[in-house]
Coordinates of C-alpha atoms in Angstrom, one line a residue:
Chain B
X100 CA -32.6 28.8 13.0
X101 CA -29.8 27.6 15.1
X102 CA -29.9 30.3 17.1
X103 CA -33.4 30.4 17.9
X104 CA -32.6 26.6 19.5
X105 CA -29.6 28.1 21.2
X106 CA -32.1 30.4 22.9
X107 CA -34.3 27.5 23.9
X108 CA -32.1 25.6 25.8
X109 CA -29.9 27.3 28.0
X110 CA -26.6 25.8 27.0
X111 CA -24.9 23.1 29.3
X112 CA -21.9 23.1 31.5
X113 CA -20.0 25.7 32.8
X114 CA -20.3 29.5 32.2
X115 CA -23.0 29.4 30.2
X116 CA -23.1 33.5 30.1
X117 CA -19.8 33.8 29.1
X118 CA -20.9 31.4 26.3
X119 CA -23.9 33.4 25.5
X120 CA -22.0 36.6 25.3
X121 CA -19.4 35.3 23.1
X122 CA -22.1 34.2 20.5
X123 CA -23.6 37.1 20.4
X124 CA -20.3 39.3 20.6
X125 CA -18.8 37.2 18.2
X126 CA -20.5 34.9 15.6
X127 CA -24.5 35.2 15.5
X128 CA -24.5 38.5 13.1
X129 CA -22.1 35.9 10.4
X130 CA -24.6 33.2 11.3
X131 CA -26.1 33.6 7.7
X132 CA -22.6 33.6 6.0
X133 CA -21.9 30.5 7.8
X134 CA -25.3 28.9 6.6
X135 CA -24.2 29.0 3.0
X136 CA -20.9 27.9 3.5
X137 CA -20.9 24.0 2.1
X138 CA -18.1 22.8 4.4
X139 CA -19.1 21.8 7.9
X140 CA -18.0 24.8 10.0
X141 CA -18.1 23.7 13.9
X142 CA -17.6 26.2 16.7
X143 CA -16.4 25.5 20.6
X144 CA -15.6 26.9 23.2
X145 CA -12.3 26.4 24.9
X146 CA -13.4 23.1 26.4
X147 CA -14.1 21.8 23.4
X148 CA -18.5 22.3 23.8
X149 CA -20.1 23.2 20.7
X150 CA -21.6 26.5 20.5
X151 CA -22.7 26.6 17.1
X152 CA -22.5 24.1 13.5
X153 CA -23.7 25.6 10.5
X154 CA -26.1 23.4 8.4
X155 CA -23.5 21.8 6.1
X156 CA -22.6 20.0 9.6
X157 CA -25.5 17.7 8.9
X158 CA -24.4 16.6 5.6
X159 CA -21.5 15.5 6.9
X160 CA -21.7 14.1 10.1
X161 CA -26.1 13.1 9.8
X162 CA -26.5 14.8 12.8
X163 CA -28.8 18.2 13.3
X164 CA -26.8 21.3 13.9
X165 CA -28.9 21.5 17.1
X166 CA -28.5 18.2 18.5
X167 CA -25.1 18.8 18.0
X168 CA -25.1 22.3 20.1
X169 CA -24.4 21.9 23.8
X170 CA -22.6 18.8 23.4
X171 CA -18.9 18.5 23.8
X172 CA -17.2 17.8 20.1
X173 CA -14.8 14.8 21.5
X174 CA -18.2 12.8 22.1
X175 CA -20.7 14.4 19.6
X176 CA -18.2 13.7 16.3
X177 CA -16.7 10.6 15.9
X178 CA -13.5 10.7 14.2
X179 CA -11.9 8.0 12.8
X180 CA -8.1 7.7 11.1
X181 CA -5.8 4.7 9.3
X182 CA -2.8 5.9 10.1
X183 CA -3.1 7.9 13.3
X184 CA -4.7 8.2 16.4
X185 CA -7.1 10.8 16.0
X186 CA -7.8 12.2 19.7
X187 CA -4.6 14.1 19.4
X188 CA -6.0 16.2 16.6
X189 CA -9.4 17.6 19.0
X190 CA -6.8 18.0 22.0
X191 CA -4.1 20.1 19.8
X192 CA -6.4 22.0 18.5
X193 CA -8.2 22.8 21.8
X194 CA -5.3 23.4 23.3
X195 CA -5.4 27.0 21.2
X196 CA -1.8 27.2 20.6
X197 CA -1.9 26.9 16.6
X198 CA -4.1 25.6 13.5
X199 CA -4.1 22.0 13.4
X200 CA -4.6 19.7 10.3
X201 CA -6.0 16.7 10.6
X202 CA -3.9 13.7 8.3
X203 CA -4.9 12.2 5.1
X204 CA -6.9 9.8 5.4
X205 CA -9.4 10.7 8.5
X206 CA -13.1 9.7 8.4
X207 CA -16.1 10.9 10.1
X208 CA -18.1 7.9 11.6
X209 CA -21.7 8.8 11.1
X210 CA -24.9 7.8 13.3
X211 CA -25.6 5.0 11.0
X212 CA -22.0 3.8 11.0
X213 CA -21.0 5.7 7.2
X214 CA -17.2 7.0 7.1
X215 CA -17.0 10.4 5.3
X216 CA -13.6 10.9 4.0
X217 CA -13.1 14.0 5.4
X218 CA -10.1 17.3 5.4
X219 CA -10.7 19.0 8.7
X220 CA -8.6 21.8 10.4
X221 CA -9.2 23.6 13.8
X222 CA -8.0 27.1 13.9
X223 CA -8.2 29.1 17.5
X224 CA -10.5 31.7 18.3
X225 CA -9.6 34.9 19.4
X226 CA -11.9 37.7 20.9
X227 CA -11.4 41.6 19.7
X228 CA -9.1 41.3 22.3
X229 CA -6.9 38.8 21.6
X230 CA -8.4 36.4 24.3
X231 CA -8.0 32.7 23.3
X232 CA -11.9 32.2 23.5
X233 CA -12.5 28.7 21.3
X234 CA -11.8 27.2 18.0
X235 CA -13.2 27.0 14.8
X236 CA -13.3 23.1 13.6
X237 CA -13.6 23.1 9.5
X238 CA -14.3 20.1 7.9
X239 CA -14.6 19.8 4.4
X240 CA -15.9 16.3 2.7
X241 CA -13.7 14.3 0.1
X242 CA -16.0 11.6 -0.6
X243 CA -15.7 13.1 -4.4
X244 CA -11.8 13.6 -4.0
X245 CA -11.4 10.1 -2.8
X246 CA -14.1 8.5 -5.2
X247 CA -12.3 10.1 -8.1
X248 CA -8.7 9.0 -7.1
X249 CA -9.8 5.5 -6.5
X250 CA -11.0 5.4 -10.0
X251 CA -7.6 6.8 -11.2
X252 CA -6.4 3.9 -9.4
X253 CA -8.8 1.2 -10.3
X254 CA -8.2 2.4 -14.1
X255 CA -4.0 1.8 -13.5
X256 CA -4.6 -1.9 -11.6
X257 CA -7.0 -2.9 -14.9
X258 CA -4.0 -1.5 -17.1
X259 CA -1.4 -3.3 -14.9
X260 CA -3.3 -6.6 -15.0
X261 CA -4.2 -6.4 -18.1
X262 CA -0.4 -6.0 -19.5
X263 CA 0.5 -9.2 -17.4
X264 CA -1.2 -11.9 -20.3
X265 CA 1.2 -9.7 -23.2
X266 CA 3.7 -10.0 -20.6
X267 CA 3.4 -14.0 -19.7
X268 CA 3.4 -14.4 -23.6
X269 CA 6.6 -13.0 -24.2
X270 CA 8.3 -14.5 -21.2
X271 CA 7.5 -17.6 -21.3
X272 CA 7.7 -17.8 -25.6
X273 CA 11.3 -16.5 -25.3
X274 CA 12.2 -19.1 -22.2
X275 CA 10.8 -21.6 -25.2
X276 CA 12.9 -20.5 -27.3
X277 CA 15.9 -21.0 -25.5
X278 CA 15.2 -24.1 -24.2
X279 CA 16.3 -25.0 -28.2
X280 CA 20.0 -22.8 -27.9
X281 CA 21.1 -25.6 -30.8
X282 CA 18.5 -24.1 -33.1
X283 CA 20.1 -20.7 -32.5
X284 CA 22.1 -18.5 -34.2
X285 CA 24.3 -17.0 -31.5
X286 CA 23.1 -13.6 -32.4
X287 CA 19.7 -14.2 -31.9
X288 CA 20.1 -16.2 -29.0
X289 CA 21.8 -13.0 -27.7
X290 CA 19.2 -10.6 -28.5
X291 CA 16.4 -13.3 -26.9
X292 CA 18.8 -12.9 -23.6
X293 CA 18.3 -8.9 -23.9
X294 CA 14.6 -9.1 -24.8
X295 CA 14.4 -11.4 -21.6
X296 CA 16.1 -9.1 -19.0
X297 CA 13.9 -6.6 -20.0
X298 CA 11.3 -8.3 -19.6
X299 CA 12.0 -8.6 -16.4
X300 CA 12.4 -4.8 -15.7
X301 CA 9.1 -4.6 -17.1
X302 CA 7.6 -7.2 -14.9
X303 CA 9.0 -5.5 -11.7
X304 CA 7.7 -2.2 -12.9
X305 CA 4.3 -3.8 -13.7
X306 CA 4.2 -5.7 -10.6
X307 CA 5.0 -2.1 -8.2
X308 CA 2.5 -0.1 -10.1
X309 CA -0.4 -3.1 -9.4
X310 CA 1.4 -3.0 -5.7
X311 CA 1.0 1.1 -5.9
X312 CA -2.7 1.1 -7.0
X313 CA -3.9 -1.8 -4.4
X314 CA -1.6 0.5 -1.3
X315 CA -3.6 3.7 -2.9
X316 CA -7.1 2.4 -2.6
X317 CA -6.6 1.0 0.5
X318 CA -6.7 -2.4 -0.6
X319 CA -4.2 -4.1 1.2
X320 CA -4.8 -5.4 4.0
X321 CA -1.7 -5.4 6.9
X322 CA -1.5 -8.2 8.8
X323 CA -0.2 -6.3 12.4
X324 CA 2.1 -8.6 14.3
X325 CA 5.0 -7.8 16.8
X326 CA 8.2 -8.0 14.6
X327 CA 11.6 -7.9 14.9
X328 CA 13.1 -5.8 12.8
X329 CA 16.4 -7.2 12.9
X330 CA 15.0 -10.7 11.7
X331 CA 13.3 -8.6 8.8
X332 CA 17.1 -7.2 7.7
X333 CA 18.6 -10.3 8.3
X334 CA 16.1 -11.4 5.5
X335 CA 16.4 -8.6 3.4
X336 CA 19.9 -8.9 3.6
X337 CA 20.5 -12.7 2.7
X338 CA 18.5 -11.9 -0.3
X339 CA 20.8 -9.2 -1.7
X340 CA 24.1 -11.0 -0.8
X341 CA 24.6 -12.2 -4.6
X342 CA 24.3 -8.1 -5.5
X343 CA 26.3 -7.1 -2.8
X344 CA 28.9 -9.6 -4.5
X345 CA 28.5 -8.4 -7.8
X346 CA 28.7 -4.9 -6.6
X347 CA 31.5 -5.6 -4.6
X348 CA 30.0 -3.9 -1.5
X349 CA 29.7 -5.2 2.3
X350 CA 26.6 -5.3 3.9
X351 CA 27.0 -4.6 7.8
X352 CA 24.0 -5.4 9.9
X353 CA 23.7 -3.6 13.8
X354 CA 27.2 -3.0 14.5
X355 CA 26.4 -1.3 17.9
X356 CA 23.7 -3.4 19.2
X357 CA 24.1 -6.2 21.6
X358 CA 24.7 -9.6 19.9
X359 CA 20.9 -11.6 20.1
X360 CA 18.9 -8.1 21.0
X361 CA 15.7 -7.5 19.4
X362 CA 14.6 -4.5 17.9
X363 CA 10.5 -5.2 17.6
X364 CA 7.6 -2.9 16.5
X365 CA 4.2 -3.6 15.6
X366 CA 4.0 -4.0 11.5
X367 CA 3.4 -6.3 8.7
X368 CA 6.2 -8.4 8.8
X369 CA 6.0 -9.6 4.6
X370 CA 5.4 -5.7 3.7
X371 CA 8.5 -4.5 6.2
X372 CA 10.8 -7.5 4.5
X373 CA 9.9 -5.6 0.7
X374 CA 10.9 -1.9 2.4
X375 CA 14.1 -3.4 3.5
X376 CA 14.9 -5.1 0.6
X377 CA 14.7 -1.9 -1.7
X378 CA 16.4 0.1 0.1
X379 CA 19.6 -2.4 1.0
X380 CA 19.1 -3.0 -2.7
X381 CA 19.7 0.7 -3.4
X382 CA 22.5 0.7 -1.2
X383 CA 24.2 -1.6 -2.5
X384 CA 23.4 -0.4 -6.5
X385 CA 24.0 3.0 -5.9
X386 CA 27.1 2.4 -4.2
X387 CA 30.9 2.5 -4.8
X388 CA 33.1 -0.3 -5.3
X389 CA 34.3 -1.1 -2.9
X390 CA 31.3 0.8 -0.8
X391 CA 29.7 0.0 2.7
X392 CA 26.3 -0.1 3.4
X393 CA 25.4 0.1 7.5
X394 CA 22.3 -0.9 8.9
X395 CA 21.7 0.3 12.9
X396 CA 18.9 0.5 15.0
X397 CA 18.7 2.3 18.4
X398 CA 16.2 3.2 20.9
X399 CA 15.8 6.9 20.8
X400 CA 13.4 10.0 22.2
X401 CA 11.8 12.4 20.1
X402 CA 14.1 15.1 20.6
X403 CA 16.3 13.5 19.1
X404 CA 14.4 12.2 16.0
X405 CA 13.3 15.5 15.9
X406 CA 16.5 17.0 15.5
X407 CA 17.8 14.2 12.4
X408 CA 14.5 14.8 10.7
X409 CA 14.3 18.6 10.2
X410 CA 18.0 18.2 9.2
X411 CA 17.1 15.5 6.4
X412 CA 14.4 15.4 3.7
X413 CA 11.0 13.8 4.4
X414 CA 11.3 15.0 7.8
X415 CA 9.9 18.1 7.8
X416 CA 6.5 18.0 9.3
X417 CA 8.3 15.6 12.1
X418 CA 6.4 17.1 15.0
X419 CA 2.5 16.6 13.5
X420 CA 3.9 12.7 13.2
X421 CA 5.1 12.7 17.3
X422 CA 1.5 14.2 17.9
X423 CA -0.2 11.6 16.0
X424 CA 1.0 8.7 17.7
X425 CA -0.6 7.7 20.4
X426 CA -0.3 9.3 23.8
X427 CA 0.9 6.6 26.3
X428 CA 3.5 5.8 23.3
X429 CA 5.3 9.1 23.7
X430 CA 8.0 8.9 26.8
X431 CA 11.5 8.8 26.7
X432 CA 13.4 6.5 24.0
X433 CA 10.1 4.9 23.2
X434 CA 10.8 5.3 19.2
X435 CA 12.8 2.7 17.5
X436 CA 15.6 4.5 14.9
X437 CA 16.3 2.3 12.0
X438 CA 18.8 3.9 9.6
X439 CA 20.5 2.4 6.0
X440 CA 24.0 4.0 5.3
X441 CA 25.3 4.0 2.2
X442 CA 29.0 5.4 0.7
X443 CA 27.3 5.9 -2.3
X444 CA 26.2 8.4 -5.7
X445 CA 23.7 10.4 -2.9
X446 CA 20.7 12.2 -4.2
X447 CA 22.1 15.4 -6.2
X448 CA 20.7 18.4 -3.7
X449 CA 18.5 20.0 -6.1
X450 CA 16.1 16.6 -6.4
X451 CA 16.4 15.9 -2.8
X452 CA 13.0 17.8 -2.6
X453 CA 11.4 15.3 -5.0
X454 CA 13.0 11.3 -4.0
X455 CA 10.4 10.4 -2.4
X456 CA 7.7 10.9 -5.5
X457 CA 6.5 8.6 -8.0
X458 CA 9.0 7.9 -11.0
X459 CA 11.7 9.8 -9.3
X460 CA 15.4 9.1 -10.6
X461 CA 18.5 10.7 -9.7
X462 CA 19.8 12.1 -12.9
X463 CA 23.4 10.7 -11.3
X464 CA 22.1 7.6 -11.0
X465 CA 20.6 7.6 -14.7
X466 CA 23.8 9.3 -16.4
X467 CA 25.9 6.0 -15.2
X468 CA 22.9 4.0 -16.7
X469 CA 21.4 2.1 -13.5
X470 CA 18.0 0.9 -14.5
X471 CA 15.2 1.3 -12.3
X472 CA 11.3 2.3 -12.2
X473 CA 11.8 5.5 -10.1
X474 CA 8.7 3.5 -7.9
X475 CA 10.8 2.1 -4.9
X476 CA 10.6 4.7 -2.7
X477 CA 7.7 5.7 -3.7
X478 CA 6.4 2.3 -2.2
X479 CA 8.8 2.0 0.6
X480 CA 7.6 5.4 1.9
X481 CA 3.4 4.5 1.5
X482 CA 4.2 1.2 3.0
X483 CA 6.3 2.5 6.3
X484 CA 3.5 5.2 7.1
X485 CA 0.7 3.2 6.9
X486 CA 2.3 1.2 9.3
X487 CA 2.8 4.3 11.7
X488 CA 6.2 4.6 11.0
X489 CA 7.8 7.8 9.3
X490 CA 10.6 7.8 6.8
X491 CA 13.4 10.9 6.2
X492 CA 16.7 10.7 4.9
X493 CA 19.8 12.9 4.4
X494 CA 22.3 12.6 1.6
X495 CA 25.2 14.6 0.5
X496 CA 26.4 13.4 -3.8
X497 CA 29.7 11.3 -3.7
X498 CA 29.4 10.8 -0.4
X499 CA 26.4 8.5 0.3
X500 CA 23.0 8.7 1.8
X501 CA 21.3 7.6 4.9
X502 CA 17.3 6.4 5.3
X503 CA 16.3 6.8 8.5
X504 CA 12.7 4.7 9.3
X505 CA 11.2 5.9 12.8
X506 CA 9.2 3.4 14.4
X507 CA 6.6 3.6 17.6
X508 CA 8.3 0.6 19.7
X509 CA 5.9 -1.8 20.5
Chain X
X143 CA 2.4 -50.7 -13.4
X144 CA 3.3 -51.3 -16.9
X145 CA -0.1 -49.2 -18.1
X146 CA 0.6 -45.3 -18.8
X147 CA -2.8 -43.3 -18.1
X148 CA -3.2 -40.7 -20.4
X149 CA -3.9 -37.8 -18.6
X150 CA -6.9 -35.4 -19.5
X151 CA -6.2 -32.1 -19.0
X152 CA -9.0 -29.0 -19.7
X153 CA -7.5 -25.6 -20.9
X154 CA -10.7 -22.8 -20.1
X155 CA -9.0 -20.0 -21.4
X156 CA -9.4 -17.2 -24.0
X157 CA -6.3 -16.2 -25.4
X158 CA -5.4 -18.3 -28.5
X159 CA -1.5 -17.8 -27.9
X160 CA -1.9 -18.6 -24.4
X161 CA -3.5 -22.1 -25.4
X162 CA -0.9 -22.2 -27.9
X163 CA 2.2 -22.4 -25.5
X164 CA 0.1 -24.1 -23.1
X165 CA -0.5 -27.2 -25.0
X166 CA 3.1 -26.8 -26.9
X167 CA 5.4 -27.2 -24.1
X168 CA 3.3 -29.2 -21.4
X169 CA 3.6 -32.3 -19.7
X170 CA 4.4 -34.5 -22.2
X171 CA 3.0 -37.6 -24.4
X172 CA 0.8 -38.7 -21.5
X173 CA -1.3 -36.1 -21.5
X174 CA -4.3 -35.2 -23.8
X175 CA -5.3 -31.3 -23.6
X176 CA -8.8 -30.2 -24.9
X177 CA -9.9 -26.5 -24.9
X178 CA -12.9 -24.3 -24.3
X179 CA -12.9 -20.9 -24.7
X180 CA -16.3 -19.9 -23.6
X181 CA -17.3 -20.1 -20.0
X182 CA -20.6 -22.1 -20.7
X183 CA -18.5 -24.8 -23.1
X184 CA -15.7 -24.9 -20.2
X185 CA -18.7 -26.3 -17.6
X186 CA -20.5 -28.2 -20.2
X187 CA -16.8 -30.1 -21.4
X188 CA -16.0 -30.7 -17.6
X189 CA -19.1 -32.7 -16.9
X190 CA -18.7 -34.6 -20.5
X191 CA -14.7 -35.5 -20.4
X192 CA -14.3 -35.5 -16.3
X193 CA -10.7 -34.1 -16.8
X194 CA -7.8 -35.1 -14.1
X195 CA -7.3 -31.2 -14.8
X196 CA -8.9 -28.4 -15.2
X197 CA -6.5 -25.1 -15.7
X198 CA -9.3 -21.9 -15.6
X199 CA -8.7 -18.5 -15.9
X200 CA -10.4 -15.8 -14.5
X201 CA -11.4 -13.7 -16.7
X202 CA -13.2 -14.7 -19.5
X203 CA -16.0 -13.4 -21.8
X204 CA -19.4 -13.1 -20.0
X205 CA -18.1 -15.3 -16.6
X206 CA -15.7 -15.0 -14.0
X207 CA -13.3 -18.1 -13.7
X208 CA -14.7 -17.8 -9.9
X209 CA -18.2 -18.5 -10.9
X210 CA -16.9 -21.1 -13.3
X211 CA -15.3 -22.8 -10.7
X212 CA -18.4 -22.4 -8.4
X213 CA -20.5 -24.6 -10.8
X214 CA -18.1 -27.1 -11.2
X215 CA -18.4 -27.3 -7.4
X216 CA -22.0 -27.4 -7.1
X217 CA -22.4 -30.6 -9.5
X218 CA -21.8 -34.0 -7.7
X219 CA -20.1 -35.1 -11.1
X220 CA -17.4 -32.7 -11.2
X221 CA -17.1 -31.2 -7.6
X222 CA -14.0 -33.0 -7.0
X223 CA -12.4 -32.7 -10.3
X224 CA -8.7 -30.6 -9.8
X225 CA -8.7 -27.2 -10.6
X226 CA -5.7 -25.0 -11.1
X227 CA -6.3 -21.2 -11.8
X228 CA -4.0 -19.3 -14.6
X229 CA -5.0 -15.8 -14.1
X230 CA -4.0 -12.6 -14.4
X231 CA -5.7 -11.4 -11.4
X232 CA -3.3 -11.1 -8.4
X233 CA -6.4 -9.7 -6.0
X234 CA -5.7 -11.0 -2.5
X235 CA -10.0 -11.0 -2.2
X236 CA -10.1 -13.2 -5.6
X237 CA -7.3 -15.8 -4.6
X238 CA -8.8 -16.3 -1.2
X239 CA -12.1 -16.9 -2.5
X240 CA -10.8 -19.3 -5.3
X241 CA -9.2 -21.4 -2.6
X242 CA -12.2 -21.4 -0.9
X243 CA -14.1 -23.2 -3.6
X244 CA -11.1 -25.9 -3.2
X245 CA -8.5 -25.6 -5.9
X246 CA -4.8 -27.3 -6.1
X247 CA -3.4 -24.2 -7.3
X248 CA -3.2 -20.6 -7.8
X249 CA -0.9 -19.2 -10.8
X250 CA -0.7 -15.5 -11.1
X251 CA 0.3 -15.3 -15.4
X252 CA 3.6 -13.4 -15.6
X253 CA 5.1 -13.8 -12.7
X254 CA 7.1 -17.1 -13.1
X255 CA 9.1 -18.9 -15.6
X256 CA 8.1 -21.5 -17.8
X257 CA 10.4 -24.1 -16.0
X258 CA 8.3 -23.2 -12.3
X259 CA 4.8 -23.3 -14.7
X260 CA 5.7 -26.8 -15.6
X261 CA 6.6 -28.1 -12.5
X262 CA 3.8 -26.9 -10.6
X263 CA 1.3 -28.3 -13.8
X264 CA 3.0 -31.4 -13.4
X265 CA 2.4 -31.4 -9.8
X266 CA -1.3 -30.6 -10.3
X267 CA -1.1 -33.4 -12.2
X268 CA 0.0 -36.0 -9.7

């Protein structure tokens, strides 16, 4: 069927015998196998034309496989990202030199304006002779994926919520309570102390899965302004000073940067201010006595983020993230380096792999009895990469650990 | 000067205990509380006792506080009666459309003490 219409219209553009005799050399006897295949499989040539899109293509992008045929793939499908810009994804993968994934959280804008959730990957072509010849676009909808997480999601916000009236109760009947100390016996009034602190553990922990679930469905809405990051630490720094005091630990903010510079990047200033904040807090909990906790920021080129990353956790897939931001962003020194130094516990090595999942504690950290939801991170690393930012750090047990947060400078 | 007002304050909510502490430790001996518990007796005792207060929650049995509030502010009677929302629902969407139908106050439940609760009543009640 889609051939026949390939034989219609003489394809467009350049070459078009080379075209023809790739088709038939290469794809048209599978053209059956492709049109069973449910995911939308798109072929182009080098230049990015579409020779062929199996029927599955429609489904997804509400465009006939022919229509789309002839047409270059950067202006026939319309792809969309939250996090990324996604022309560097069609321009990679043209480029032939490897398989490239586009990021979570990529849609397909459709004629009529729908977004498909979509998982697409371009893989290079190679003729029987190992000639570079076009690549093979697969894109595979996650409409049901992402319908079924958001319910997941919805179902732990209704949970969340719902705990809050319990939770008000409690809190506010035992702040009644000792409002009357005289009535008291000292032992109770003790164990309505305990109760209360709890409480509050359990009210952070309630309030960062409702933040979790709201991040997860996409329901929060960032409010994008230029910010300076060293305002943001200042903040986040004022607020811990009482810790810090408690914990005996000093807090030292930019040591190497010039006195009044400003450090800014494009982000949500409130949601930047709660990153900060947990992971100074951190510092300063999981410290020594005694400890220091750093905070720097510098100007720096990829190469050189590049180079911390792979050597750190978190950092691994460092490259895909300089590919993803956008083009005229990527020069020399045009990332701003943020990094939190701690003398602390560290991550034991063999949970390194895991600090950045949900309920993740390290059993260090646990044996000494340090409370916490294990949801910080978590949150701190959602929050920083849908702001474009990345997030790795490196950490070495008794020694301390360092969070680096990359940043596109503004 | 020498005359107290007695405040009227209206409690919609549906949690008994909730009333319970509500009415217990709040503002005082110049303030009268009543309470309605259904959505439909919460509209009808707003227009009857024209409160100085009206403290809604948002989720209650067959209504949302939000469409509560929404009939209160479509009746020339009792559009310009205060309302302060005690809710659960943190939902950026739900508290921006609250304030939209003109309220003095937003209260997420749970997330501050009793001492903060009273003060910002109190204020409500100014």
């Amino acid at each position: 069927m889609i051939n026949k219409n390939k034989q219609k219209k003489p394809l467009p553009n350049h070459k078009p015998e080379e075209d023809k005799k790739f088709l038939k050399g290469n794809i048209k006897h599978l053209e059956p196998l492709l049109a069973s295949i449910r995911e939308a499989i798109i072929i182009t040539n080098k230049n990015g034309k579409i020779l062929l899109a199996n029927p599955a293509t429609e489904l997804i992008t509400g465009v006939l496989p022919g229509d789309l045929v002839g047409k270059n793939i950067s202006n026939a499908i319309s792809f969309e990202c939250t996090k990324i810009n996604p022309g560097w994804f069609l321009k990679e993968a043209l480029s032939g030199s490897r398989v490239v994934k586009l990021p979570e959280e990529c849609f397909i804008v459709g004629r009529d304006e729908t977004k498909t959730p979509v998982m697409a990957i371009g893989a290079p072509l190679y003729s029987p002779e190992g000639e570079y010849e076009g690549v093979v676009f697969t894109v595979h909808d996650l409409i049901e994926e992402v319908r079924a997480r958001n319910r997941e999601y919805e179902f732990l916000s209704y949970i969340s919520h719902q705990i809050r009236q319990p939770l008000a109760l409690f809190r506010w009947s035992i702040e009644a309570m000792l409002r009357e100390k005289e009535k008291l016996d000292p032992r109770h009034e003790d164990m309505l102390h305990d109760l209360y602190s709890s409480s509050n553990r359990f009210k952070g922990f309630i309030n960062d899965l409702i933040d979790i679930s709201r991040l997860q469905i996409g329901k929060i809405k960032f409010n994008i302004t230029e910010v300076d990051i060293r305002k943001i630490v200042e903040r986040a720094v004022n607020e811990t000073k009482t810790i810090a005091i408690t914990h005996n630990v000093t807090v030292i903010q930019f040591p190497e940067a010039e006195p009044g510079g400003f450090f800014f990047v494009r982000g949500d200033s409130d949601r930047l201010y709660d990153v900060f904040l947990n992971l100074i807090t951190n510092a300063i909990l999981y410290n020594r006595p005694d400890g220091t906790v750093t905070i720097n920021a510098k100007f720096e080129n990829e190469e050189a983020i590049g180079y911390l990353a792979l050597k750190g956790h978190g950092g691994e897939n460092i490259s895909e993230y300089f590919q993803s931001v956008p083009e005229q962003k990527i020069e020399k020194k045009s990332f701003l380096l943020v990094s939190i130094v701690d003398t602390g516990l560290g991550i034991p090595e063999e949970q390194q792999n895991k600090a950045f999942g949900s309920f993740f504690r390290g059993d260090n950290v646990v044996q000494k009895g340090i409370s916490g939801t294990g949801l910080g991170l978590f949150i701190v690393k959602i929050i920083v990469e849908s702001l474009g930012g990345k997030i790795f750090f490196q950490s070495k047990e008794n020694v301390g650990t360092t969070f680096y947060i990359v940043f596109p400078i503004v | 000067m020498f005359e107290k007002k007695i405040k009227k304050v209206l409690l919609i909510e549906d949690d008994p205990a909730m009333l319970k502490i509500l009415q217990s430790h709040f503002p005082g001996e110049n303030t009268e509380f009543s309470i309605a518990i259904l959505p439909d007796e919460g509209i009808r005792k707003v227009g009857e006792s024209l409160p100085d207060l009206v403290i809604l929650d948002m989720m209650l049995p067959g209504k949302s506080g939000l469409e509560i509030l929404n009939t209160i502010r479509a009746n020339s009677k009792t559009k310009k009666i205060p309302v302060l929302v005690l809710s659960i629902v943190s939902e950026p969407n739900t508290i921006a459309k609250a304030k939209k139908l003109g309220i003095i106050d937003y209260i997420i439940k749970g997330t501050i003490s009793l001492d903060e609760l009273e003060k910002r009543i109190k204020d409500a009640l100014q």
